[in-house]
């Protein structure tokens, strides 16, 4: 699959000068990504697109072309195959094809199915890898490739790779990230597999997972006839790096009705649940949770234990947090030392409620930026604390930016001293807190929309830490 | 589809080191009485025939048999009801399985089958009425080791019992986890096993025992 990401030149067939066409956006995304190779629009009508002269045919490109993106209608497939055939006879340099066009086997017409078959057979016989048809394409932020037609996304280098059976879900995630408080979430590779005529979801999982630039792998999958191979491929990745999977279609796909009692309890979804747990794979239930969990895994250290401290500036959100921790069922309140309690007492407003109950401090709305930051540092230094959930509601008199800068400074300084614990902030909320959340996120501290979402992300970190801590059997 | 009903299935389990309740097959009333005396009252009688897969439904089970008189009556009653259901010597009736009566303990259901996508899988859930009531079970791809089997059990509400519920001593899950692991190995080693149920597998303070089992082959 390297050939999709490592190319000297890329041709876009079906390129268009019309910004509302995919054939334009693909070129625009390649340009915006800073694609280092030659970029060649191909279409019958000629003219210039984004300052590049378009060629009438693939074989009219003089320079090397290793990657071809197909954006022309599916009906053009016979003509495209003829172009590719001429090029392979003359230059023989095409190594990968991304077929973004739809109208192939997924529409279940005889023509669509035949076009997909001939495209697939052509690629197979020439040793060319094929992605799609009917896919959104690939992105590699580090290698500056973006064959997608997703508008409104930002390329920030990071360690998250995402493999998706749905182009739309992939686009949704990236567009959300572009709108994040820091103006983007760092990622590495993005692969959408579409109809999987050649490259399938399992190969993509193994490939993206094995990439040294991938620190955490996200997967969206609707179903696989080879469920065990899929889980084992993801599980292989999860031995070294976290994997989060959004597996949809939770209603019973027709449990493989064993006639026994066992059968009455079974269902494909229960099998995915069990198989994911067995392989240390985090199962997420929504795109929001997927985003939260991937960001947390990429930026935060894994908690060494299950002792959690809730540092909250407000009562209600703190209780929501306690409730969610209870339903997660894997945490204990962190019991801090008397020295820590008295240090908190010294730094916090007199009305603050400290460790009643254990593992919980309500620093109250009277707490300013300094109190937030100092109490966080005191807690992180306590050896009885494995993770801190940090909840604050923006009051008029709280200097959010100063608080965020102070938190980032504390976390960085303690890491330098070897104190590496996850801090998960929910800075509530909305546009009012956007600037402060941006400061935190740029400093590598992901923020969360709600205390509950922070807890679920922490639960994913903790479960994975527990999995990694198991003795090999 | 070839099946192994209770009598040979429990033997198969024991041959793989999975404990099963003390039992003897009796092909006559006298043999049943003698077997009950050896096992020790109270005992359970169960119709034994390859075709009798739903023993309770045909009235083929008598529990809490306390003495010889009850044993004789139970034997005759079971054979009469079996005959009414068409289960006679000629159709494979072996006689009655005389089994120790296991009192108390916690019942589990263990199962396995072959999923078209996942291949061999195993499951565990709380047994008896809880199977139907909770509709809760933990699944894994076979094979699993004892540690993974323990995590399966702790995913179900049995985790409450494992910690000692309502003053009861904590339940030793060891024999259960060994049984799950061994069954999962059988499932993944033999392509021939299509599905199985061990229902119930009972955990008592003195250990674990399979009371009934069924294997189906491809």
Short mmCIF file of N, CA, C and O in Angstrom, two decimals, chain A residues 224-229 231-232 255-268 270-275 277-279 466 470 473, chain B residues 109-121 123 131-132 135-137 139-145 148 151 155 195-197 199 216:
data_model
loop_
_atom_site.label_atom_id
_atom_site.label_comp_id
_atom_site.label_asym_id
_atom_site.label_seq_id
_atom_site.Cartn_x
_atom_site.Cartn_y
_atom_site.Cartn_z
N UNK A 224 -17.66 -7.23 8.41
CA UNK A 224 -16.71 -7.93 7.58
C UNK A 224 -17.08 -9.40 7.60
O UNK A 224 -17.39 -9.95 8.64
N UNK A 225 -17.06 -10.00 6.41
CA UNK A 225 -17.34 -11.43 6.34
C UNK A 225 -16.22 -12.19 7.05
O UNK A 225 -16.41 -13.30 7.50
N UNK A 226 -15.06 -11.54 7.13
CA UNK A 226 -13.93 -12.18 7.79
C UNK A 226 -13.67 -11.51 9.12
O UNK A 226 -12.62 -10.90 9.34
N UNK A 227 -14.66 -11.59 9.97
CA UNK A 227 -14.61 -10.86 11.24
C UNK A 227 -13.39 -11.25 12.07
O UNK A 227 -12.74 -10.41 12.68
N UNK A 228 -13.07 -12.53 12.09
CA UNK A 228 -11.94 -12.95 12.92
C UNK A 228 -10.63 -12.37 12.39
O UNK A 228 -9.82 -11.86 13.16
N UNK A 229 -10.44 -12.38 11.08
CA UNK A 229 -9.21 -11.82 10.52
C UNK A 229 -9.12 -10.32 10.82
O UNK A 229 -8.05 -9.80 11.10
N UNK A 231 -10.47 -8.68 13.40
CA UNK A 231 -10.16 -8.47 14.81
C UNK A 231 -8.71 -8.85 15.11
O UNK A 231 -8.01 -8.17 15.85
N UNK A 232 -8.24 -9.93 14.49
CA UNK A 232 -6.87 -10.34 14.75
C UNK A 232 -5.87 -9.34 14.18
O UNK A 232 -4.83 -9.07 14.79
N UNK A 255 -28.07 -13.63 14.21
CA UNK A 255 -27.12 -14.42 14.98
C UNK A 255 -27.05 -15.78 14.35
O UNK A 255 -28.03 -16.30 13.85
N UNK A 256 -25.89 -16.32 14.38
CA UNK A 256 -25.67 -17.55 13.63
C UNK A 256 -26.28 -18.65 14.45
O UNK A 256 -25.63 -19.37 15.18
N UNK A 257 -27.54 -18.70 14.30
CA UNK A 257 -28.43 -19.39 15.19
C UNK A 257 -27.99 -20.80 15.44
O UNK A 257 -28.37 -21.72 14.74
N UNK A 258 -27.19 -20.93 16.43
CA UNK A 258 -26.99 -22.24 16.99
C UNK A 258 -28.35 -22.60 17.58
O UNK A 258 -29.08 -21.74 18.06
N UNK A 259 -28.68 -23.87 17.53
CA UNK A 259 -30.02 -24.25 17.98
C UNK A 259 -30.06 -24.33 19.50
O UNK A 259 -31.11 -24.48 20.10
N UNK A 260 -28.89 -24.22 20.14
CA UNK A 260 -28.79 -24.42 21.58
C UNK A 260 -29.12 -23.14 22.34
O UNK A 260 -29.41 -22.10 21.77
N UNK A 261 -29.02 -23.26 23.65
CA UNK A 261 -29.16 -22.12 24.54
C UNK A 261 -28.16 -21.03 24.20
O UNK A 261 -28.45 -19.85 24.23
N UNK A 262 -26.93 -21.45 23.92
CA UNK A 262 -25.88 -20.51 23.57
C UNK A 262 -26.35 -19.59 22.46
O UNK A 262 -26.16 -18.39 22.51
N UNK A 263 -26.99 -20.19 21.48
CA UNK A 263 -27.43 -19.42 20.33
C UNK A 263 -28.40 -18.32 20.70
O UNK A 263 -28.35 -17.23 20.15
N UNK A 264 -29.25 -18.59 21.69
CA UNK A 264 -30.25 -17.59 22.05
C UNK A 264 -29.61 -16.37 22.70
O UNK A 264 -30.19 -15.30 22.72
N UNK A 265 -28.41 -16.53 23.24
CA UNK A 265 -27.73 -15.40 23.87
C UNK A 265 -26.78 -14.71 22.90
O UNK A 265 -26.28 -13.63 23.16
N UNK A 266 -26.49 -15.36 21.80
CA UNK A 266 -25.46 -14.86 20.90
C UNK A 266 -26.02 -13.81 19.96
O UNK A 266 -27.21 -13.66 19.79
N UNK A 267 -25.13 -13.12 19.35
CA UNK A 267 -25.47 -12.14 18.36
C UNK A 267 -24.13 -11.66 17.87
O UNK A 267 -23.17 -11.67 18.63
N UNK A 268 -24.08 -11.23 16.63
CA UNK A 268 -22.79 -10.82 16.09
C UNK A 268 -22.20 -9.70 16.93
O UNK A 268 -20.99 -9.65 17.13
N UNK A 270 -22.44 -9.11 20.16
CA UNK A 270 -21.82 -9.62 21.39
C UNK A 270 -20.47 -10.25 21.08
O UNK A 270 -19.54 -10.20 21.89
N UNK A 271 -20.36 -10.84 19.90
CA UNK A 271 -19.09 -11.44 19.52
C UNK A 271 -18.03 -10.36 19.28
O UNK A 271 -16.88 -10.51 19.68
N UNK A 272 -18.43 -9.28 18.62
CA UNK A 272 -17.48 -8.18 18.43
C UNK A 272 -17.03 -7.63 19.79
O UNK A 272 -15.85 -7.37 20.01
N UNK A 273 -17.99 -7.45 20.68
CA UNK A 273 -17.67 -6.95 22.03
C UNK A 273 -16.59 -7.82 22.68
O UNK A 273 -15.58 -7.32 23.17
N UNK A 274 -16.85 -9.12 22.69
CA UNK A 274 -15.94 -10.05 23.36
C UNK A 274 -14.59 -10.10 22.66
O UNK A 274 -13.55 -10.09 23.31
N UNK A 275 -14.63 -10.16 21.34
CA UNK A 275 -13.39 -10.28 20.58
C UNK A 275 -12.53 -9.02 20.74
O UNK A 275 -11.31 -9.09 20.85
N UNK A 277 -12.52 -6.97 23.38
CA UNK A 277 -11.96 -7.00 24.73
C UNK A 277 -10.76 -7.94 24.79
O UNK A 277 -9.74 -7.63 25.39
N UNK A 278 -10.94 -9.10 24.17
CA UNK A 278 -9.90 -10.12 24.17
C UNK A 278 -8.60 -9.58 23.57
O UNK A 278 -7.52 -9.96 24.01
N UNK A 279 -8.72 -8.71 22.58
CA UNK A 279 -7.54 -8.22 21.86
C UNK A 279 -7.12 -6.81 22.26
O UNK A 279 -6.31 -6.20 21.57
N UNK A 466 -4.49 -1.41 31.32
CA UNK A 466 -4.66 -2.70 32.00
C UNK A 466 -4.31 -3.84 31.04
O UNK A 466 -3.61 -4.78 31.39
N UNK A 470 -0.98 -6.72 31.27
CA UNK A 470 -1.16 -8.16 31.52
C UNK A 470 0.12 -8.90 31.17
O UNK A 470 0.79 -8.59 30.20
N UNK A 473 0.56 -14.41 28.08
CA UNK A 473 0.18 -15.77 28.46
C UNK A 473 0.43 -16.72 27.30
O UNK A 473 0.68 -16.31 26.20
N UNK B 109 -23.90 -21.44 32.64
CA UNK B 109 -24.04 -22.09 31.34
C UNK B 109 -22.78 -21.79 30.54
O UNK B 109 -22.32 -20.66 30.49
N UNK B 110 -22.20 -22.84 29.98
CA UNK B 110 -21.02 -22.69 29.12
C UNK B 110 -21.42 -23.16 27.74
O UNK B 110 -22.13 -24.17 27.62
N UNK B 111 -20.99 -22.44 26.75
CA UNK B 111 -21.38 -22.86 25.40
C UNK B 111 -20.34 -22.49 24.38
O UNK B 111 -19.40 -21.73 24.66
N UNK B 112 -20.51 -23.04 23.21
CA UNK B 112 -19.62 -22.70 22.11
C UNK B 112 -20.26 -23.06 20.80
O UNK B 112 -21.15 -23.91 20.75
N UNK B 113 -19.87 -22.36 19.76
CA UNK B 113 -20.34 -22.70 18.42
C UNK B 113 -19.40 -22.09 17.40
O UNK B 113 -18.43 -21.42 17.75
N UNK B 114 -19.68 -22.36 16.14
CA UNK B 114 -18.88 -21.83 15.05
C UNK B 114 -19.64 -20.73 14.35
O UNK B 114 -20.68 -20.97 13.76
N UNK B 115 -19.12 -19.52 14.42
CA UNK B 115 -19.73 -18.39 13.73
C UNK B 115 -19.11 -18.30 12.33
O UNK B 115 -17.91 -18.51 12.19
N UNK B 116 -19.91 -17.99 11.31
CA UNK B 116 -19.35 -17.96 9.95
C UNK B 116 -18.20 -16.94 9.81
O UNK B 116 -17.27 -17.19 9.05
N UNK B 117 -18.30 -15.84 10.52
CA UNK B 117 -17.25 -14.82 10.42
C UNK B 117 -16.14 -14.99 11.44
O UNK B 117 -14.97 -14.76 11.15
N UNK B 118 -16.51 -15.37 12.65
CA UNK B 118 -15.54 -15.42 13.74
C UNK B 118 -14.95 -16.81 13.96
O UNK B 118 -14.01 -16.96 14.73
N UNK B 119 -15.55 -17.82 13.36
CA UNK B 119 -15.04 -19.17 13.63
C UNK B 119 -15.44 -19.62 15.01
O UNK B 119 -16.49 -19.20 15.53
N UNK B 120 -14.63 -20.47 15.65
CA UNK B 120 -15.03 -21.03 16.93
C UNK B 120 -15.08 -19.96 18.04
O UNK B 120 -14.14 -19.19 18.19
N UNK B 121 -16.20 -19.93 18.75
CA UNK B 121 -16.36 -18.97 19.85
C UNK B 121 -16.85 -19.72 21.10
O UNK B 121 -17.43 -20.79 20.99
N UNK B 123 -18.68 -19.09 25.16
CA UNK B 123 -19.42 -18.15 25.99
C UNK B 123 -19.62 -18.70 27.38
O UNK B 123 -19.54 -19.91 27.60
N UNK B 131 -30.19 -17.41 33.06
CA UNK B 131 -29.87 -17.40 31.65
C UNK B 131 -30.96 -16.66 30.88
O UNK B 131 -30.68 -15.79 30.07
N UNK B 132 -32.20 -17.02 31.19
CA UNK B 132 -33.33 -16.40 30.49
C UNK B 132 -33.59 -14.99 31.00
O UNK B 132 -33.93 -14.10 30.25
N UNK B 135 -30.35 -12.61 30.16
CA UNK B 135 -29.93 -12.64 28.76
C UNK B 135 -28.55 -11.99 28.63
O UNK B 135 -28.31 -11.11 27.82
N UNK B 136 -27.65 -12.44 29.47
CA UNK B 136 -26.34 -11.82 29.55
C UNK B 136 -25.28 -12.90 29.47
O UNK B 136 -25.38 -13.90 30.18
N UNK B 137 -24.34 -12.73 28.62
CA UNK B 137 -23.27 -13.71 28.50
C UNK B 137 -22.03 -13.01 27.97
O UNK B 137 -22.13 -11.97 27.33
N UNK B 139 -18.67 -13.43 25.57
CA UNK B 139 -18.17 -14.23 24.45
C UNK B 139 -16.69 -13.95 24.20
O UNK B 139 -16.21 -12.85 24.45
N UNK B 140 -16.01 -14.96 23.66
CA UNK B 140 -14.63 -14.79 23.21
C UNK B 140 -14.39 -15.68 22.00
O UNK B 140 -15.09 -16.68 21.82
N UNK B 141 -13.38 -15.32 21.24
CA UNK B 141 -12.93 -16.20 20.18
C UNK B 141 -12.12 -17.32 20.83
O UNK B 141 -11.26 -17.05 21.68
N UNK B 142 -12.39 -18.56 20.43
CA UNK B 142 -11.63 -19.69 20.97
C UNK B 142 -10.31 -19.80 20.21
O UNK B 142 -10.26 -19.49 19.03
N UNK B 143 -9.23 -20.21 20.91
CA UNK B 143 -9.21 -20.61 22.31
C UNK B 143 -8.92 -19.43 23.25
O UNK B 143 -8.42 -18.41 22.83
N UNK B 144 -9.24 -19.63 24.53
CA UNK B 144 -8.88 -18.67 25.58
C UNK B 144 -8.10 -19.42 26.66
O UNK B 144 -8.26 -20.63 26.82
N UNK B 145 -7.27 -18.69 27.37
CA UNK B 145 -6.59 -19.31 28.52
C UNK B 145 -7.41 -19.02 29.79
O UNK B 145 -8.44 -18.34 29.74
N UNK B 148 -8.04 -15.29 30.59
CA UNK B 148 -9.05 -14.66 29.74
C UNK B 148 -10.44 -15.17 30.14
O UNK B 148 -11.41 -14.40 30.16
N UNK B 151 -11.65 -13.22 33.00
CA UNK B 151 -12.17 -11.91 32.61
C UNK B 151 -13.57 -12.03 32.01
O UNK B 151 -14.41 -11.15 32.20
N UNK B 155 -17.04 -10.27 33.55
CA UNK B 155 -17.84 -9.33 32.77
C UNK B 155 -19.32 -9.53 33.04
O UNK B 155 -20.14 -8.65 32.79
N UNK B 195 -21.20 -27.28 17.82
CA UNK B 195 -21.60 -26.49 18.97
C UNK B 195 -21.68 -27.38 20.20
O UNK B 195 -21.75 -28.61 20.09
N UNK B 196 -21.65 -26.75 21.34
CA UNK B 196 -21.85 -27.51 22.58
C UNK B 196 -22.49 -26.62 23.63
O UNK B 196 -22.44 -25.39 23.55
N UNK B 197 -23.13 -27.28 24.60
CA UNK B 197 -23.65 -26.63 25.79
C UNK B 197 -23.17 -27.45 26.98
O UNK B 197 -23.25 -28.68 26.93
N UNK B 199 -24.59 -27.30 30.55
CA UNK B 199 -25.65 -26.55 31.22
C UNK B 199 -26.46 -27.46 32.12
O UNK B 199 -27.23 -28.27 31.64
N UNK B 216 -22.75 -31.19 19.58
CA UNK B 216 -23.23 -31.47 18.23
C UNK B 216 -22.05 -31.38 17.27
O UNK B 216 -21.22 -30.47 17.38
#
